[in-house]
Coordinates of C-alpha atoms in Angstrom, one line a residue:
M1 CA 8.6 -61.3 -70.7
R2 CA 10.9 -60.1 -67.7
I3 CA 8.3 -59.4 -65.0
G4 CA 9.0 -57.6 -61.6
L5 CA 6.5 -58.1 -58.9
V6 CA 6.4 -56.0 -55.8
C7 CA 5.0 -57.0 -52.5
P8 CA 4.8 -54.6 -49.6
Y9 CA 4.4 -56.9 -46.8
S10 CA 7.1 -58.9 -45.1
W11 CA 7.8 -62.1 -46.9
D12 CA 8.6 -64.1 -43.6
V13 CA 5.0 -63.3 -42.1
P14 CA 2.3 -65.4 -43.7
G15 CA -0.4 -63.4 -45.4
G16 CA -2.7 -63.4 -48.3
V17 CA -0.9 -60.9 -50.4
Q18 CA 2.4 -62.6 -49.9
Q19 CA 0.9 -65.9 -50.9
H20 CA -0.8 -64.3 -54.0
V21 CA 2.5 -62.8 -55.1
G22 CA 4.5 -66.1 -54.6
D23 CA 1.9 -68.3 -56.3
L24 CA 1.6 -65.8 -59.2
A25 CA 5.4 -65.9 -59.7
D26 CA 5.3 -69.7 -59.8
A27 CA 2.5 -69.6 -62.5
L28 CA 4.2 -67.1 -64.5
I29 CA 7.5 -68.9 -64.4
A30 CA 5.7 -72.1 -65.4
R31 CA 4.5 -70.2 -68.5
G32 CA 8.0 -69.4 -69.6
H33 CA 8.3 -65.9 -68.1
E34 CA 11.4 -64.5 -66.1
V35 CA 10.2 -63.3 -62.7
S36 CA 11.8 -61.3 -59.8
I37 CA 10.0 -60.5 -56.6
L38 CA 10.9 -57.5 -54.5
A39 CA 9.6 -57.7 -50.8
P40 CA 10.7 -56.8 -47.3
V41 CA 12.2 -59.7 -45.3
G42 CA 12.6 -59.9 -41.6
D43 CA 14.4 -62.2 -39.1
R44 CA 12.0 -65.1 -39.1
P45 CA 13.7 -68.4 -40.3
V46 CA 11.9 -69.1 -43.8
E47 CA 13.2 -70.5 -47.1
L48 CA 13.2 -67.6 -49.7
P49 CA 12.7 -68.4 -53.4
D50 CA 15.8 -67.8 -55.5
H51 CA 13.9 -65.1 -57.5
L52 CA 13.2 -63.0 -54.4
V53 CA 15.3 -59.8 -53.7
P54 CA 15.0 -58.6 -50.1
A55 CA 14.0 -54.8 -49.9
G56 CA 15.0 -54.2 -46.4
R57 CA 13.9 -54.9 -42.7
P58 CA 10.3 -54.5 -42.0
V59 CA 8.8 -52.7 -39.0
P60 CA 5.2 -53.3 -37.6
V61 CA 2.9 -50.5 -38.5
P62 CA -1.0 -50.3 -37.9
Y63 CA -2.4 -50.4 -41.2
N64 CA -6.2 -50.7 -42.4
G65 CA -7.4 -52.3 -39.2
S66 CA -4.4 -54.7 -38.7
V67 CA -0.8 -54.5 -38.0
A68 CA 1.3 -54.9 -41.3
R69 CA 5.1 -55.1 -41.4
L70 CA 6.3 -52.7 -43.9
S71 CA 9.5 -51.3 -45.1
F72 CA 10.1 -47.7 -46.0
G73 CA 12.9 -45.0 -45.8
P74 CA 15.9 -43.9 -47.8
R75 CA 17.8 -47.2 -47.6
T76 CA 14.7 -49.0 -48.9
A77 CA 14.1 -46.6 -51.5
A78 CA 17.8 -47.2 -52.8
R79 CA 17.1 -50.9 -52.8
V80 CA 14.0 -50.4 -54.9
R81 CA 15.7 -48.2 -57.3
K82 CA 18.5 -50.7 -57.7
W83 CA 16.2 -53.5 -58.2
I84 CA 14.3 -51.6 -61.0
T85 CA 17.4 -50.5 -62.7
R86 CA 19.1 -53.9 -62.8
G87 CA 15.8 -55.8 -63.5
D88 CA 15.3 -54.0 -66.9
F89 CA 11.7 -55.3 -66.7
D90 CA 9.3 -55.4 -69.5
V91 CA 6.5 -54.8 -66.9
V92 CA 6.6 -54.0 -63.1
H93 CA 3.4 -55.3 -61.3
I94 CA 3.0 -53.6 -57.9
H95 CA 0.7 -55.2 -55.4
E96 CA -1.2 -52.8 -53.0
P97 CA 0.3 -49.6 -54.6
A98 CA -1.1 -47.4 -51.9
A99 CA 0.6 -49.3 -49.1
P100 CA 3.3 -47.2 -47.4
S101 CA 6.1 -49.6 -48.2
V102 CA 8.1 -50.7 -51.2
S103 CA 4.9 -50.7 -53.2
L104 CA 4.5 -47.0 -53.1
L105 CA 8.2 -46.4 -53.4
A106 CA 8.2 -48.6 -56.6
C107 CA 5.3 -46.3 -57.9
W108 CA 7.5 -43.3 -57.5
V109 CA 10.6 -44.7 -58.9
A110 CA 9.6 -46.9 -61.7
E111 CA 9.1 -45.7 -65.3
G112 CA 7.6 -47.9 -68.2
P113 CA 4.6 -50.3 -68.1
L114 CA 3.2 -50.5 -64.6
V115 CA 0.3 -52.8 -63.4
G116 CA -1.2 -52.4 -60.0
T117 CA -3.3 -55.0 -58.1
F118 CA -5.5 -53.8 -55.2
H119 CA -6.2 -56.3 -52.5
T120 CA -7.6 -54.1 -49.7
A121 CA -11.3 -54.0 -49.1
N122 CA -12.1 -51.4 -46.3
P123 CA -14.8 -48.7 -47.0
R124 CA -13.4 -46.8 -44.0
S125 CA -9.8 -47.0 -44.8
R126 CA -8.2 -44.1 -42.9
A127 CA -4.8 -44.5 -44.5
M128 CA -6.2 -44.3 -48.0
A129 CA -8.4 -41.5 -47.2
A130 CA -5.7 -39.4 -45.4
G131 CA -3.2 -39.9 -48.0
S132 CA -5.4 -39.8 -51.2
H133 CA -4.0 -36.5 -52.6
A134 CA -0.4 -37.5 -51.9
L135 CA -1.0 -40.9 -53.5
R136 CA -2.7 -39.8 -56.5
S137 CA 0.5 -38.6 -58.3
A138 CA 2.1 -41.9 -57.8
L139 CA -0.9 -44.0 -58.6
E140 CA -1.5 -42.0 -61.9
K141 CA 1.6 -43.6 -63.3
I142 CA -0.1 -47.1 -63.2
H143 CA -1.3 -48.1 -66.6
A144 CA -3.6 -50.9 -65.8
R145 CA -5.4 -51.6 -62.4
I146 CA -6.5 -55.1 -61.2
A147 CA -8.8 -55.6 -58.2
V148 CA -8.9 -59.0 -56.6
S149 CA -12.7 -58.6 -55.6
E150 CA -15.6 -56.4 -56.1
A151 CA -15.0 -55.3 -52.5
A152 CA -11.5 -54.3 -53.3
R153 CA -12.6 -52.5 -56.6
R154 CA -15.1 -50.6 -54.6
T155 CA -12.6 -49.4 -52.0
L156 CA -10.3 -48.2 -54.8
V157 CA -13.2 -46.3 -56.6
E158 CA -14.3 -44.6 -53.4
H159 CA -11.0 -43.5 -52.2
M160 CA -8.8 -43.0 -55.2
G161 CA -11.2 -42.8 -58.2
G162 CA -10.6 -44.6 -61.4
D163 CA -11.7 -48.2 -61.8
A164 CA -10.1 -51.7 -62.3
V165 CA -10.6 -55.0 -64.0
L166 CA -11.7 -57.8 -61.7
I167 CA -9.3 -60.8 -61.5
P168 CA -9.7 -62.9 -58.4
N169 CA -6.9 -64.3 -56.2
G170 CA -5.7 -67.7 -57.6
V171 CA -5.2 -71.1 -55.9
A172 CA -3.2 -73.9 -57.1
V173 CA -6.1 -76.4 -57.2
R174 CA -4.3 -79.6 -57.9
R175 CA -1.9 -78.9 -55.1
F176 CA -4.7 -79.1 -52.5
A177 CA -6.8 -81.7 -54.2
D178 CA -5.5 -84.7 -52.3
A179 CA -3.6 -85.3 -49.0
P180 CA -3.6 -87.6 -46.0
P181 CA -5.2 -86.1 -42.8
L182 CA -3.1 -85.0 -40.0
P183 CA -2.5 -88.0 -37.3
G184 CA -5.6 -88.8 -35.4
F185 CA -8.1 -86.6 -37.4
P186 CA -10.9 -86.2 -38.1
G187 CA -11.7 -88.8 -35.4
E188 CA -14.6 -90.6 -34.5
G189 CA -16.3 -87.6 -32.7
G190 CA -15.7 -85.4 -35.6
S191 CA -13.8 -82.2 -36.0
I192 CA -14.1 -78.5 -37.0
G193 CA -11.0 -76.7 -38.5
F194 CA -9.8 -73.3 -38.5
L195 CA -6.9 -71.7 -40.2
G196 CA -5.6 -68.2 -39.7
R197 CA -3.6 -65.9 -37.4
L198 CA -4.8 -66.6 -33.9
D199 CA -3.9 -63.2 -32.5
E200 CA -5.6 -61.1 -35.2
P201 CA -9.2 -60.5 -33.8
R202 CA -10.8 -59.9 -37.2
K203 CA -10.2 -63.6 -38.1
G204 CA -12.9 -64.4 -35.7
L205 CA -11.3 -67.3 -33.6
A206 CA -13.0 -65.9 -30.5
V207 CA -16.4 -66.4 -32.1
L208 CA -15.5 -70.0 -33.2
L209 CA -14.3 -70.8 -29.7
K210 CA -17.5 -69.5 -28.2
A211 CA -19.4 -71.7 -30.5
F212 CA -17.3 -74.8 -29.8
A213 CA -18.0 -74.2 -26.2
L214 CA -21.8 -74.6 -26.8
L215 CA -21.3 -77.5 -29.3
A216 CA -18.8 -79.7 -27.4
P217 CA -20.8 -80.5 -24.3
R218 CA -23.6 -82.2 -26.3
R219 CA -21.1 -83.8 -29.0
P220 CA -18.7 -86.1 -27.1
G221 CA -15.4 -86.4 -28.8
L222 CA -15.8 -83.4 -31.0
R223 CA -12.6 -81.5 -31.5
L224 CA -11.6 -78.2 -32.8
L225 CA -8.4 -78.0 -35.0
V226 CA -6.9 -74.6 -34.7
A227 CA -3.9 -74.1 -37.2
G228 CA -1.9 -70.9 -37.5
P229 CA 0.6 -68.7 -35.8
G230 CA 0.1 -66.4 -32.9
D231 CA -1.3 -66.9 -29.3
P232 CA -5.0 -67.2 -29.0
G233 CA -4.8 -65.4 -25.7
P234 CA -8.0 -64.4 -23.9
A235 CA -10.2 -65.9 -26.6
L236 CA -9.4 -69.5 -25.3
A237 CA -10.9 -68.4 -22.0
A238 CA -14.4 -69.0 -23.6
V239 CA -13.7 -72.7 -23.5
P240 CA -14.2 -74.2 -20.1
D241 CA -11.2 -76.1 -18.6
R242 CA -12.9 -79.6 -18.9
L243 CA -13.1 -79.0 -22.9
R244 CA -9.8 -77.4 -23.4
D245 CA -8.0 -80.6 -24.3
R246 CA -10.4 -81.0 -27.3
V247 CA -8.9 -77.6 -28.7
V248 CA -5.9 -78.8 -30.7
L249 CA -3.5 -75.9 -31.4
T250 CA -1.0 -76.7 -34.2
G251 CA 0.9 -73.5 -34.4
R252 CA 2.3 -72.6 -37.8
L253 CA 2.2 -75.3 -40.4
D254 CA 4.4 -75.7 -43.3
D255 CA 2.7 -75.9 -46.7
A256 CA 2.4 -79.6 -46.8
D257 CA 0.8 -79.9 -43.3
K258 CA -1.5 -76.9 -44.1
I259 CA -3.0 -78.8 -47.0
R260 CA -3.4 -81.9 -44.8
A261 CA -5.2 -79.7 -42.2
Y262 CA -7.8 -78.9 -44.7
H263 CA -8.4 -82.8 -45.3
S264 CA -8.5 -83.3 -41.5
T265 CA -11.9 -82.0 -40.7
D266 CA -15.5 -82.8 -41.0
L267 CA -16.3 -79.1 -41.3
F268 CA -13.9 -76.2 -42.1
C269 CA -14.9 -72.8 -40.6
A270 CA -14.0 -69.5 -41.6
P271 CA -15.5 -67.0 -38.8
N272 CA -13.8 -63.9 -40.1
L273 CA -15.5 -60.4 -38.9
G274 CA -14.7 -58.4 -41.8
G275 CA -11.7 -56.6 -43.6
E276 CA -11.4 -59.4 -46.1
S277 CA -11.5 -58.5 -49.7
F278 CA -11.6 -62.1 -51.0
G279 CA -10.9 -65.2 -48.9
I280 CA -7.8 -67.1 -50.0
V281 CA -8.4 -69.5 -47.2
L282 CA -11.8 -70.4 -48.6
T283 CA -10.4 -71.2 -52.1
E284 CA -8.0 -73.4 -50.6
A285 CA -10.5 -75.3 -48.5
M286 CA -12.6 -75.4 -51.6
A287 CA -9.8 -76.8 -53.6
A288 CA -9.4 -79.5 -50.8
G289 CA -13.0 -80.4 -51.1
A290 CA -13.9 -79.2 -47.5
A291 CA -17.5 -78.7 -46.4
I292 CA -17.3 -75.1 -45.5
L293 CA -19.2 -72.8 -43.0
A294 CA -18.3 -69.2 -43.1
S295 CA -19.3 -65.9 -41.9
D296 CA -21.7 -64.1 -44.3
I297 CA -19.5 -61.1 -45.1
P298 CA -19.7 -60.0 -48.7
A299 CA -16.3 -61.2 -49.8
F300 CA -17.0 -64.8 -48.5
E301 CA -20.5 -64.9 -50.0
A302 CA -19.1 -64.0 -53.3
V303 CA -16.4 -66.7 -53.2
L304 CA -18.9 -69.3 -52.1
D305 CA -21.3 -68.4 -54.9
G306 CA -24.1 -67.1 -52.7
G307 CA -24.1 -70.3 -50.6
A308 CA -23.9 -72.9 -53.3
A309 CA -20.3 -73.9 -52.5
G310 CA -20.5 -73.6 -48.6
E311 CA -22.9 -72.5 -46.0
T312 CA -22.8 -69.2 -44.1
F313 CA -23.8 -67.9 -40.7
A314 CA -24.4 -64.3 -39.3
V315 CA -21.0 -62.6 -38.8
G316 CA -20.0 -62.4 -35.2
D317 CA -22.9 -64.7 -33.9
A318 CA -21.6 -67.6 -32.0
D319 CA -25.1 -69.0 -31.4
D320 CA -25.8 -69.0 -35.1
L321 CA -22.5 -70.6 -35.9
A322 CA -23.1 -73.3 -33.3
R323 CA -26.5 -74.1 -34.5
R324 CA -25.5 -74.4 -38.2
A325 CA -22.4 -76.4 -37.5
D326 CA -24.6 -78.7 -35.3
A327 CA -26.9 -79.3 -38.2
L328 CA -24.1 -79.8 -40.7
L329 CA -22.3 -82.3 -38.4
D330 CA -25.5 -84.3 -38.3
D331 CA -25.9 -84.4 -42.0
P332 CA -23.0 -86.0 -43.9
A333 CA -25.0 -85.9 -47.1
R334 CA -25.2 -82.3 -47.0
R335 CA -21.5 -82.1 -46.3
D336 CA -20.7 -84.3 -49.3
A337 CA -22.9 -82.1 -51.6
L338 CA -21.0 -79.0 -50.4
S339 CA -17.8 -80.7 -51.0
R340 CA -18.7 -81.5 -54.5
A341 CA -20.0 -78.0 -55.2
A342 CA -16.8 -76.5 -53.8
R343 CA -14.5 -78.6 -55.9
L344 CA -16.5 -77.5 -59.0
A345 CA -16.7 -73.8 -58.1
V346 CA -13.1 -73.5 -57.3
R347 CA -12.0 -74.2 -60.8
A348 CA -12.7 -70.5 -61.8
Y349 CA -9.9 -69.5 -59.4
D350 CA -7.2 -71.9 -60.5
W351 CA -3.9 -70.2 -61.3
D352 CA -3.9 -71.5 -64.8
T353 CA -6.9 -69.4 -65.5
V354 CA -6.0 -66.4 -63.2
A355 CA -2.4 -66.2 -64.7
A356 CA -3.8 -66.2 -68.1
D357 CA -6.0 -63.2 -67.3
I358 CA -3.1 -61.4 -65.6
V359 CA -0.8 -61.9 -68.6
H360 CA -3.3 -60.5 -70.9
V361 CA -3.4 -57.4 -68.8
Y362 CA 0.5 -57.2 -69.1
E363 CA 0.0 -57.4 -72.8
T364 CA -2.2 -54.3 -72.9
V365 CA 0.5 -52.0 -71.5
L366 CA 3.5 -53.2 -73.4
P367 CA 4.9 -50.7 -75.9
G368 CA 3.1 -50.8 -79.2
D369 CA -0.1 -52.0 -77.5
A370 CA -3.0 -50.1 -76.1
T371 CA -2.0 -48.5 -72.8
A372 CA -5.7 -48.3 -71.6
L373 CA -6.9 -51.5 -70.0
L374 CA -9.7 -52.9 -72.2
P375 CA -11.8 -56.1 -71.6
G376 CA -10.5 -59.0 -73.8
P377 CA -10.4 -62.7 -73.7
G378 CA -10.9 -64.2 -70.3
S379 CA -11.6 -60.6 -68.8
R380 CA -13.7 -60.7 -65.6
G381 CA -14.8 -57.1 -64.9
N382 CA -15.0 -53.5 -66.1
T383 CA -12.2 -51.3 -66.7

């Protein structure tokens, strides 16, 4: 098939949706399909895949509790129309169709088989609630809907009506399975790892830093490996000056070093406060065989199989995080058991499986096939 993938968020800024679209494209190409991605692209120096078409310069916009870099307006609309016309796609797969960016423009412009994937999980989404009537005419053109999690499906149902088949985010399991640790890690005193945007409060770095300040004085040599772009800002003030050199800030890592970071810690922590529909960072850590401690938000509990593939702590509670991390750091046998369980559980999220399910959805909307999405082989949810 000729498949067009639409990503609403700036390709040069790391994010879960961008990564999902890029990995999906790779998986589809590996299966013999022809793929083109349309996405905004800013000024950051990043290597763009050959099959990506820039849709215009993005601008930062507050969106669903965060700041997203989106592209809209007449010039962007013209580029969307040109990409769709020249692409002559068998199916156009639009990610976050409700996002006020190239995704919504593509919904308005495109004709023919359309598939939409919904990533957002926010029951109080002001953007979707305010625009629900205006959005409905565009979203009604979508023949098949996919949600990456039950939380994302529930957000769609509550704000827009209709339903979606549940197909989770994928992870390239083999890519993360083995890698040498970063130099000097994990170290004799042990280490805890974090990966995410440092300046986005909902990623929970401030909670982890408070917990580290409680743990570090009684665990000589324990270090905190903090990987990701952004400035930690005031959150770092929770760590006393005498412990500050044990917080290692790597900045943004390339893909190879990101994988090494997962293999560099005794305990990987995801302290997110909410607004996550899935948790790609967790599936990556699981694929790397990390022992995981995550906040008990519903999306994370679902990915960790109710605690079987990783332990959880009370969201936002630095004291609880510190207690549970302390116990896990003292129990290598428990960490090994969590690592084995994570590697087993993550197989369900491998791109080989996820891409096959998505291709099945494409097949249901092609001319001559049923245009209503029905459960079929590999289907994971309701329609």
